Coordinates of C-alpha atoms and ligand atoms in Angstrom, one line a residue:
M1 CA 1.2 94.8 -153.2
S2 CA -1.2 96.0 -150.9
V3 CA -1.1 98.3 -148.1
R4 CA -0.5 96.2 -145.0
T5 CA -0.6 98.2 -141.4
R6 CA -1.4 96.9 -138.4
V7 CA -2.0 98.1 -134.4
A8 CA -0.5 95.4 -131.8
P9 CA -1.8 95.8 -128.2
S10 CA -0.8 93.5 -125.2
P11 CA -4.0 92.9 -123.4
T12 CA -2.1 93.3 -120.2
G13 CA -4.9 96.5 -118.4
D14 CA -7.2 99.7 -119.5
P15 CA -7.7 100.7 -123.0
H16 CA -5.3 103.3 -123.8
V17 CA -5.6 106.4 -125.2
G18 CA -1.7 105.6 -126.5
T19 CA -3.0 102.6 -128.7
A20 CA -6.0 105.0 -130.5
Y21 CA -3.8 107.3 -131.5
V22 CA -1.1 104.4 -132.8
A23 CA -4.6 102.6 -134.3
L24 CA -5.4 106.3 -135.7
F25 CA -2.5 106.4 -138.0
N26 CA -2.0 103.1 -139.5
H27 CA -6.7 103.4 -139.9
V28 CA -5.0 106.2 -142.1
F29 CA -2.3 105.3 -143.4
A30 CA -4.7 101.7 -144.9
R31 CA -8.0 103.8 -146.2
S32 CA -5.3 106.3 -147.8
R33 CA -3.9 103.8 -149.9
G34 CA -6.8 101.8 -149.9
G35 CA -5.3 98.9 -148.1
Q36 CA -6.0 96.6 -145.0
F37 CA -6.0 97.3 -141.0
I38 CA -5.3 94.3 -139.0
L39 CA -5.8 93.9 -135.3
R40 CA -3.3 91.4 -133.9
I41 CA -3.8 90.8 -129.4
E42 CA -0.6 90.3 -128.3
D43 CA -1.3 88.5 -125.7
T44 CA 3.0 86.3 -125.1
D45 CA 3.4 87.5 -121.2
Q46 CA 0.5 84.6 -119.7
Q47 CA 1.0 86.1 -116.1
R48 CA -0.5 90.0 -117.2
S49 CA -2.2 88.9 -119.9
S50 CA -6.4 88.8 -119.1
S51 CA -8.8 88.4 -121.9
A52 CA -11.4 91.0 -120.1
S53 CA -8.5 92.9 -120.9
E54 CA -8.9 92.5 -124.9
T55 CA -11.8 92.4 -124.9
A56 CA -12.1 95.8 -122.9
I57 CA -9.1 96.9 -125.5
T58 CA -11.3 95.7 -128.5
E59 CA -15.1 97.4 -127.6
A60 CA -13.3 100.5 -126.2
L61 CA -10.9 100.5 -130.3
R62 CA -14.8 100.7 -131.5
W63 CA -16.6 102.6 -129.9
A64 CA -12.9 104.9 -131.0
G65 CA -14.1 104.2 -134.5
L66 CA -11.2 102.5 -135.3
D67 CA -12.5 99.4 -137.3
W68 CA -10.0 96.5 -138.4
D69 CA -10.0 94.3 -141.5
E70 CA -9.0 91.8 -140.0
G71 CA -8.2 90.6 -136.2
P72 CA -9.1 88.0 -133.8
D73 CA -13.1 88.8 -133.3
V74 CA -13.9 89.4 -137.5
G75 CA -10.9 86.7 -139.0
G76 CA -9.1 87.1 -142.0
E77 CA -6.9 84.5 -144.2
F78 CA -3.8 85.6 -141.6
G79 CA -5.1 84.5 -138.7
P80 CA -5.4 83.3 -135.9
Y81 CA -4.9 87.2 -134.7
R82 CA -3.8 86.3 -131.6
Q83 CA -0.4 85.6 -130.3
S84 CA -1.2 83.2 -127.6
E85 CA -2.1 80.7 -130.1
R86 CA -0.1 81.4 -132.7
L87 CA 2.5 79.1 -130.4
A88 CA 4.4 76.6 -132.9
L89 CA 4.9 78.7 -135.4
Y90 CA 7.3 81.0 -133.4
R91 CA 8.6 77.4 -132.2
R92 CA 9.8 77.1 -135.2
H93 CA 10.7 80.1 -136.5
A94 CA 13.6 79.8 -133.0
D95 CA 14.4 76.1 -133.8
E96 CA 15.1 77.8 -137.4
L97 CA 17.4 81.0 -136.0
V98 CA 19.6 78.3 -134.1
A99 CA 20.0 75.7 -136.2
S100 CA 21.3 78.9 -138.8
G101 CA 23.6 79.9 -135.9
G102 CA 21.2 83.5 -135.9
A103 CA 20.5 82.6 -132.3
F104 CA 21.6 80.0 -129.0
P105 CA 19.9 78.4 -126.2
C106 CA 21.3 80.0 -123.2
F107 CA 21.3 78.2 -119.6
C108 CA 22.6 80.6 -117.9
P109 CA 21.4 80.9 -114.0
R110 CA 19.4 83.7 -113.0
E111 CA 22.9 84.5 -110.2
R112 CA 25.7 84.7 -113.4
L113 CA 23.0 87.3 -115.2
D114 CA 22.7 88.9 -111.8
E115 CA 26.3 89.2 -111.4
L116 CA 27.3 89.9 -115.3
R117 CA 24.8 92.8 -114.8
R118 CA 26.9 94.7 -111.5
R119 CA 29.7 94.1 -113.2
Q120 CA 29.2 95.6 -115.7
Q121 CA 26.9 98.6 -114.2
A122 CA 30.0 98.9 -111.3
N123 CA 32.4 100.3 -115.0
R124 CA 29.5 101.8 -115.9
E125 CA 28.8 99.7 -119.0
T126 CA 25.5 99.7 -121.4
P127 CA 24.7 96.0 -119.1
R128 CA 24.6 93.3 -122.5
Y129 CA 24.5 89.3 -122.2
D130 CA 28.4 88.4 -123.3
G131 CA 27.6 86.1 -125.0
H132 CA 29.5 83.5 -122.6
C133 CA 26.5 80.7 -123.9
R134 CA 27.2 81.2 -127.0
N135 CA 30.6 80.0 -127.0
L136 CA 29.3 76.9 -125.9
D137 CA 29.8 73.3 -128.6
P138 CA 26.6 73.0 -130.8
A139 CA 26.5 69.4 -129.8
E140 CA 26.3 69.5 -126.4
S141 CA 23.9 72.7 -126.3
R142 CA 22.1 70.9 -128.3
D143 CA 22.5 67.7 -126.5
R144 CA 21.2 70.1 -122.8
V145 CA 18.1 71.3 -125.1
V146 CA 17.0 67.6 -125.5
S147 CA 17.6 66.8 -122.2
G148 CA 14.9 69.0 -120.7
E149 CA 17.6 71.3 -119.0
T150 CA 16.3 74.9 -118.6
H151 CA 17.3 77.6 -121.2
V152 CA 16.3 80.4 -122.8
V153 CA 16.5 81.0 -126.4
R154 CA 19.1 84.4 -127.5
L155 CA 19.5 86.4 -130.6
D156 CA 22.9 86.4 -131.4
V157 CA 24.0 90.3 -131.7
P158 CA 27.1 91.5 -133.2
E159 CA 30.1 92.3 -130.7
T160 CA 31.0 95.5 -133.4
G161 CA 30.2 96.9 -136.3
V162 CA 26.7 99.8 -136.4
C163 CA 23.7 98.6 -137.3
Q164 CA 22.1 100.6 -139.8
F165 CA 17.8 101.7 -140.6
S166 CA 15.9 104.1 -142.2
D167 CA 13.2 105.4 -139.8
E168 CA 10.3 106.9 -142.4
I169 CA 9.7 110.2 -140.1
R170 CA 12.8 110.1 -139.4
G171 CA 15.6 109.2 -141.4
A172 CA 18.4 107.4 -141.5
I173 CA 19.3 105.6 -138.3
E174 CA 22.7 104.4 -136.8
I175 CA 22.9 102.4 -133.3
P176 CA 26.1 100.8 -133.0
W177 CA 26.0 97.0 -132.8
Q178 CA 28.0 97.3 -128.8
Q179 CA 24.8 98.8 -127.5
V180 CA 22.1 95.9 -128.3
D181 CA 21.6 93.7 -126.1
M182 CA 21.0 89.4 -126.5
Q183 CA 17.8 89.4 -126.9
I184 CA 15.8 86.9 -124.8
L185 CA 13.3 85.8 -127.9
V186 CA 11.6 82.8 -126.1
K187 CA 11.7 82.5 -122.3
S188 CA 12.5 79.2 -120.2
D189 CA 8.1 78.9 -120.4
G190 CA 8.5 78.4 -124.2
F191 CA 7.2 81.5 -124.8
P192 CA 8.2 84.1 -127.2
T193 CA 9.3 87.6 -126.4
Y194 CA 7.3 90.5 -128.3
H195 CA 10.4 90.9 -130.2
L196 CA 10.5 87.5 -132.0
A197 CA 6.5 87.0 -132.5
A198 CA 6.3 90.6 -134.4
V199 CA 8.9 90.0 -136.1
V200 CA 7.8 86.4 -137.3
D201 CA 3.8 87.8 -137.2
D202 CA 4.6 91.3 -139.2
H203 CA 6.5 89.1 -141.9
L204 CA 3.5 86.4 -142.3
M205 CA 0.3 88.5 -141.4
G206 CA 2.1 90.9 -144.3
I207 CA 2.3 94.0 -142.7
T208 CA 3.7 96.7 -145.4
H209 CA 3.5 99.8 -143.6
I210 CA 4.5 100.0 -139.4
L211 CA 3.7 102.3 -137.6
R212 CA 3.5 102.3 -133.8
G213 CA 5.1 104.4 -130.9
E214 CA 8.8 105.9 -130.8
E215 CA 9.6 103.5 -128.0
W216 CA 10.6 100.8 -130.0
L217 CA 13.3 102.8 -132.0
S218 CA 15.9 101.3 -130.2
S219 CA 14.3 98.0 -130.8
M220 CA 14.7 98.4 -134.2
P221 CA 18.6 96.7 -134.6
K222 CA 17.3 93.6 -133.2
H223 CA 14.2 93.3 -135.7
R224 CA 16.1 94.1 -139.0
L225 CA 18.4 91.0 -137.3
I226 CA 15.8 89.1 -136.9
Y227 CA 14.4 90.1 -140.8
D228 CA 18.0 89.8 -142.1
R229 CA 18.4 86.3 -140.5
F230 CA 15.2 84.7 -141.9
G231 CA 15.8 86.7 -145.4
W232 CA 12.8 88.7 -144.9
S233 CA 12.5 92.5 -146.2
L234 CA 12.2 94.7 -143.8
P235 CA 8.3 96.6 -143.5
S236 CA 9.1 100.2 -143.6
H237 CA 9.0 101.6 -140.2
Y238 CA 6.9 104.5 -138.7
H239 CA 7.8 105.7 -135.4
L240 CA 5.2 108.1 -134.2
P241 CA 5.7 110.4 -131.5
L242 CA 4.8 109.6 -127.9
L243 CA 2.5 111.9 -126.3
R244 CA 4.0 113.9 -123.8
N245 CA 2.3 116.6 -121.0
A246 CA 3.7 119.8 -120.7
D247 CA 7.2 119.7 -118.9
G248 CA 8.2 117.0 -121.9
S249 CA 7.8 113.5 -119.9
K250 CA 5.7 111.4 -121.2
V251 CA 2.0 110.5 -120.0
S252 CA 1.0 108.2 -117.7
K253 CA -1.2 107.3 -115.9
R254 CA -0.7 109.0 -112.6
R255 CA -0.6 112.8 -114.4
N256 CA -2.9 112.8 -117.1
P257 CA -5.7 110.5 -117.7
T258 CA -4.7 107.7 -120.3
G259 CA -7.4 105.3 -120.1
L260 CA -9.5 105.7 -123.0
N261 CA -12.9 104.7 -121.2
Y262 CA -12.4 107.9 -118.6
Y263 CA -12.9 110.1 -122.0
R264 CA -16.1 107.6 -122.7
R265 CA -16.9 108.8 -119.7
I266 CA -16.5 112.3 -119.7
G267 CA -18.4 112.7 -122.7
Y268 CA -15.3 112.9 -125.7
L269 CA -17.3 112.3 -128.5
P270 CA -15.5 109.4 -130.1
E271 CA -14.2 111.5 -134.0
A272 CA -13.2 114.9 -131.5
L273 CA -10.6 112.4 -129.9
R274 CA -9.7 111.0 -133.1
N275 CA -8.9 115.0 -134.4
Y276 CA -6.9 115.1 -131.2
L277 CA -5.5 112.0 -132.0
A278 CA -4.2 113.1 -135.7
L279 CA -3.5 117.0 -134.5
M280 CA -0.8 115.0 -132.2
G281 CA 1.4 113.5 -135.0
W282 CA 0.0 115.5 -138.3
S283 CA -1.0 117.7 -139.6
M284 CA -3.5 118.8 -142.5
P285 CA -2.1 120.4 -145.7
D286 CA -3.9 123.4 -145.8
E287 CA -3.2 123.3 -141.4
R288 CA -6.9 123.8 -140.1
E289 CA -7.6 122.1 -137.0
I290 CA -11.1 120.4 -137.3
F291 CA -11.4 117.5 -139.3
S292 CA -12.6 114.8 -139.3
T293 CA -10.9 111.4 -139.6
E294 CA -12.5 111.1 -143.6
E295 CA -10.7 114.2 -144.7
M296 CA -7.7 113.0 -142.9
T297 CA -7.5 110.0 -145.1
A298 CA -8.8 111.4 -148.4
A299 CA -5.4 114.2 -147.4
F300 CA -3.7 111.8 -145.6
D301 CA 0.7 111.8 -146.7
S302 CA 2.8 110.4 -144.7
D303 CA 5.2 113.8 -145.5
R304 CA 3.5 114.9 -143.0
L305 CA 3.7 113.4 -139.7
T306 CA 5.6 115.5 -137.4
T307 CA 8.5 113.9 -134.9
G308 CA 8.2 117.1 -132.0
G309 CA 6.7 115.8 -129.6
P310 CA 3.2 116.6 -129.6
V311 CA 1.2 117.7 -125.9
F312 CA -1.2 116.6 -124.1
D313 CA -3.0 118.8 -124.0
L314 CA -7.0 118.5 -122.4
A315 CA -8.0 121.9 -122.6
K316 CA -6.9 121.8 -126.6
L317 CA -9.8 118.5 -126.2
D318 CA -12.3 120.7 -124.5
W319 CA -12.5 123.0 -126.8
L320 CA -12.2 120.6 -129.7
N321 CA -15.4 118.6 -128.1
G322 CA -16.8 121.9 -128.2
Q323 CA -17.1 123.3 -131.7
Y324 CA -18.0 118.9 -132.1
I325 CA -21.1 119.6 -130.4
R326 CA -22.5 122.6 -131.0
S327 CA -21.8 122.4 -134.6
M328 CA -24.4 119.2 -134.7
A329 CA -27.9 118.7 -135.4
T330 CA -30.5 118.7 -132.4
D331 CA -31.2 115.5 -132.9
E332 CA -27.5 113.9 -133.5
F333 CA -26.9 115.8 -130.1
M334 CA -29.9 113.7 -128.1
R335 CA -28.6 110.9 -129.5
R336 CA -25.4 111.3 -128.5
V337 CA -26.2 112.7 -124.8
A338 CA -28.6 108.9 -124.6
D339 CA -25.7 107.2 -126.1
W340 CA -23.4 108.3 -123.3
A341 CA -24.9 108.4 -120.4
I342 CA -28.8 109.0 -120.0
N343 CA -30.3 105.9 -120.8
R344 CA -31.9 102.3 -119.9
E345 CA -28.3 100.5 -118.9
N346 CA -27.1 103.2 -116.7
L347 CA -30.3 103.9 -115.3
A348 CA -30.6 100.2 -114.7
A349 CA -27.7 100.2 -112.5
L350 CA -28.6 103.5 -110.6
A351 CA -32.1 102.3 -109.9
P352 CA -31.3 99.7 -106.8
L353 CA -29.0 102.8 -105.3
V354 CA -31.4 104.7 -105.4
Q355 CA -34.9 103.4 -105.5
Q356 CA -35.3 103.6 -102.1
R357 CA -33.9 106.8 -100.8
T358 CA -36.2 108.4 -102.8
E359 CA -39.6 110.3 -101.8
R360 CA -40.2 112.8 -104.9
L361 CA -38.6 111.9 -108.3
V362 CA -36.7 115.1 -108.4
D363 CA -34.8 114.2 -105.1
L364 CA -33.5 111.3 -108.0
L365 CA -31.1 114.2 -109.6
P366 CA -28.6 115.9 -106.3
Q367 CA -27.9 111.8 -105.5
V368 CA -26.7 111.1 -108.7
D369 CA -25.4 114.0 -109.6
Y370 CA -21.6 112.9 -108.9
L371 CA -22.1 109.5 -111.1
L372 CA -23.5 111.2 -113.6
G373 CA -21.4 113.9 -114.1
D374 CA -18.4 115.5 -112.8
R375 CA -18.5 116.0 -109.1
A376 CA -17.2 118.8 -107.5
T377 CA -14.1 120.5 -107.6
L378 CA -12.1 120.2 -104.7
D379 CA -9.5 122.1 -102.5
E380 CA -8.1 121.4 -99.0
D381 CA -10.9 123.2 -97.0
D382 CA -13.5 120.2 -98.1
F383 CA -10.6 117.4 -96.6
A384 CA -10.6 120.1 -93.4
P385 CA -13.7 118.8 -91.2
L386 CA -12.7 115.0 -91.3
R387 CA -10.9 113.1 -88.7
L388 CA -7.8 112.9 -90.2
D389 CA -5.4 115.6 -91.3
A390 CA -4.3 116.6 -94.5
D391 CA -1.1 115.0 -94.5
D392 CA -3.1 111.7 -93.5
C393 CA -6.0 112.4 -95.9
L394 CA -3.2 112.7 -99.1
R395 CA -1.4 109.5 -97.8
V396 CA -4.6 107.3 -97.3
L397 CA -5.4 108.9 -101.2
D398 CA -2.0 107.8 -102.5
H399 CA -2.8 104.1 -100.7
I400 CA -5.6 103.7 -101.9
G401 CA -4.7 104.6 -105.0
R402 CA -1.7 102.2 -105.2
R403 CA -3.9 99.5 -104.6
L404 CA -6.6 99.9 -106.9
D405 CA -3.7 100.0 -109.2
A406 CA -3.5 96.3 -108.8
Q407 CA -7.0 95.9 -108.3
D408 CA -8.4 93.3 -110.8
A409 CA -12.2 92.5 -110.1
W410 CA -13.7 95.5 -110.1
D411 CA -17.0 95.3 -108.8
R412 CA -18.6 96.6 -105.2
D413 CA -17.5 93.4 -103.4
A414 CA -14.0 93.3 -103.9
L415 CA -13.5 96.8 -103.3
Q416 CA -14.7 97.0 -100.3
A417 CA -12.2 94.0 -99.9
A418 CA -9.9 95.5 -100.9
I419 CA -10.0 98.5 -99.4
R420 CA -11.2 97.8 -96.0
S421 CA -8.0 95.0 -96.0
L422 CA -6.1 98.7 -97.2
A423 CA -7.4 101.1 -93.5
D424 CA -6.3 97.1 -91.5
A425 CA -3.0 97.3 -92.3
M426 CA -3.1 101.0 -92.5
D427 CA -4.6 100.3 -88.7
I428 CA -6.7 103.6 -88.8
P429 CA -10.1 103.1 -88.3
T430 CA -12.3 102.8 -91.1
R431 CA -14.9 105.5 -90.6
D432 CA -12.1 107.9 -90.6
F433 CA -9.7 106.3 -93.5
L434 CA -13.5 106.3 -95.4
A435 CA -14.3 109.6 -95.4
P436 CA -11.5 111.2 -97.9
L437 CA -11.8 108.8 -100.6
F438 CA -15.8 109.8 -99.8
V439 CA -14.6 113.0 -100.6
A440 CA -13.0 111.9 -103.5
V441 CA -15.0 110.1 -104.9
A442 CA -18.3 112.1 -104.1
G443 CA -17.0 115.9 -103.6
R444 CA -18.7 114.9 -100.4
T445 CA -19.4 113.3 -97.1
V446 CA -22.9 112.5 -97.4
A447 CA -23.0 110.5 -100.6
L448 CA -24.6 106.7 -102.0
P449 CA -23.1 103.9 -100.4
L450 CA -19.2 104.4 -101.3
F451 CA -18.0 100.8 -103.0
D452 CA -21.3 101.1 -105.5
S453 CA -20.4 104.4 -106.0
M454 CA -16.8 103.1 -107.2
A455 CA -18.5 100.1 -108.9
Y456 CA -20.7 102.5 -110.9
L457 CA -17.7 105.2 -112.2
G458 CA -14.9 102.6 -112.9
R459 CA -11.4 102.2 -113.2
D460 CA -10.4 105.3 -114.6
M461 CA -13.0 107.8 -113.4
V462 CA -11.7 106.5 -109.9
R463 CA -8.2 107.2 -110.9
S464 CA -9.0 110.4 -112.7
R465 CA -11.1 111.4 -108.5
L466 CA -8.0 110.4 -106.5
A467 CA -5.9 112.0 -108.0
S468 CA -7.0 115.1 -108.2
A469 CA -8.2 114.5 -104.8
L470 CA -4.4 114.8 -104.4
T471 CA -3.7 117.9 -106.1
A472 CA -5.6 119.5 -103.8
L473 CA -4.8 118.3 -101.0
G474 CA -1.0 120.2 -102.2
G475 CA -0.3 117.6 -104.8
V476 CA 2.6 115.3 -104.7
S477 CA 6.0 116.3 -105.6
K478 CA 9.0 112.7 -107.2
K479 CA 10.6 113.4 -103.7
K480 CA 7.2 112.1 -101.7
A481 CA 6.0 109.9 -104.2
K482 CA 9.5 108.4 -103.7
R483 CA 9.2 107.6 -99.9
L484 CA 4.7 107.1 -100.5
E485 CA 5.8 104.4 -102.5
R486 CA 8.7 103.4 -100.3
D487 CA 5.5 103.2 -97.0
Y488 CA 3.0 101.3 -99.8
A489 CA 5.5 98.4 -99.8
D490 CA 6.4 99.0 -96.1
L491 CA 2.3 97.6 -95.7
Q492 CA 3.3 94.6 -97.4
I493 CA -0.2 94.2 -98.6
D494 CA -1.4 90.8 -100.1
E495 CA -2.7 92.1 -103.7
T496 CA -4.4 88.9 -105.2
Ligands
LIG501 N1 2.6 94.8 -128.4 C1 3.3 95.9 -128.0 C2 2.6 96.9 -127.2 O1 1.9 96.4 -127.1 C3 3.2 96.4 -130.0 C4 4.6 97.6 -130.3 C5 4.4 97.1 -131.7 O2 3.5 98.1 -132.8 O3 5.5 96.6 -132.4 O4 3.4 98.7 -128.0

């Protein structure tokens, strides 16, 4: 049987560097064995999924050089590859599980579930559904479903014993069934949850090897049950180590740039990024650090996958990127610079901002330095001349960051409306409010129009500039972050 792997991002936000990391390993694994690599879009969360996010993710993965053999945009014989187009399949499989007793309809109202969780937490038990609706008479529950009563479908999980499975990187693993919740497989809106949809799809799409983030390890018992109940064989699983900060915590957008578009905008080369991501979970047999994805594919041996928490270290990526840049032919280097930013498309976006402000062409460069390049490194003194003191600057920038994380539309007018209404809610005059944002975004108080600048830079770049401005202002400890989060919530900002 031919090897088939997949990456299955949920289109619920900006393309994440972790998706490229997982995609890389699935890509290399399939290619090293002459198999296929598939892109599946897991958009069963109706509220949070968007086609804009799907497009951004596919574009970013393409930029990263991780092309797929089958997927929503290229087709393939196992399609459709977007879960929202496969709902009838999940429904049919859920019905089958209910009919065979592997799952059951659950009618419990929210209040009962909340009460159950409160009791379990008070008794220091693992929160877990107690099986109440599993004990209903099957005929009665069928009637209630047929009469249209609101319900979910839950997986029936044993009360005792242990689930055994093996992870190809970690070996045999046992998890007591008592720790496994009776997972919801179909939500009350009729949409499947990830667990049902992913297992059904992995089976129907003929996926033979699943390489995914370590955070999914604890879902294995549920998945194993679903495979077993359908009588399907379990693909081989490899849970890759999570990307971590130096202190061992999982990389998060508040601490590290996690958006793939940040890496693209800053000017990391896709091949250097792939090399770097490869080092996060694997090593070459000769331990050399610089290698192409083709070399990795030729030498790939899954026994060399590691479990250790790799530290996501941007200084190392800088070094690696420099190695790639310096070893390039000049022509190639020029082509890359043009691909990166010095091109017509970027000029077209900048021209309307600068043309009317330019007397001599040379005046152009100091105007756009912070848009094409990095902005100046900041320290607290940069905020000293402003009317708000350092504490208020920090509060303002923190709240702007929170507001922008919830901001979908990223154009000048939408950004302006969002930020101005935040200034009103915080009751700070707009001019004073915008000054620290100017410094954070442009590195100075006099620059091209702020909201145009932010629109041009994009979400990932703005987020990373806000983060470094917060650091310059003394940083945000965990405790402070909690307080700021509360303060922000108290403002009751309308984020629509
Ligand atoms: N949709 C899941 C995610 O976003 C996929 C997990 C898996 O690979 O099974 O990470």
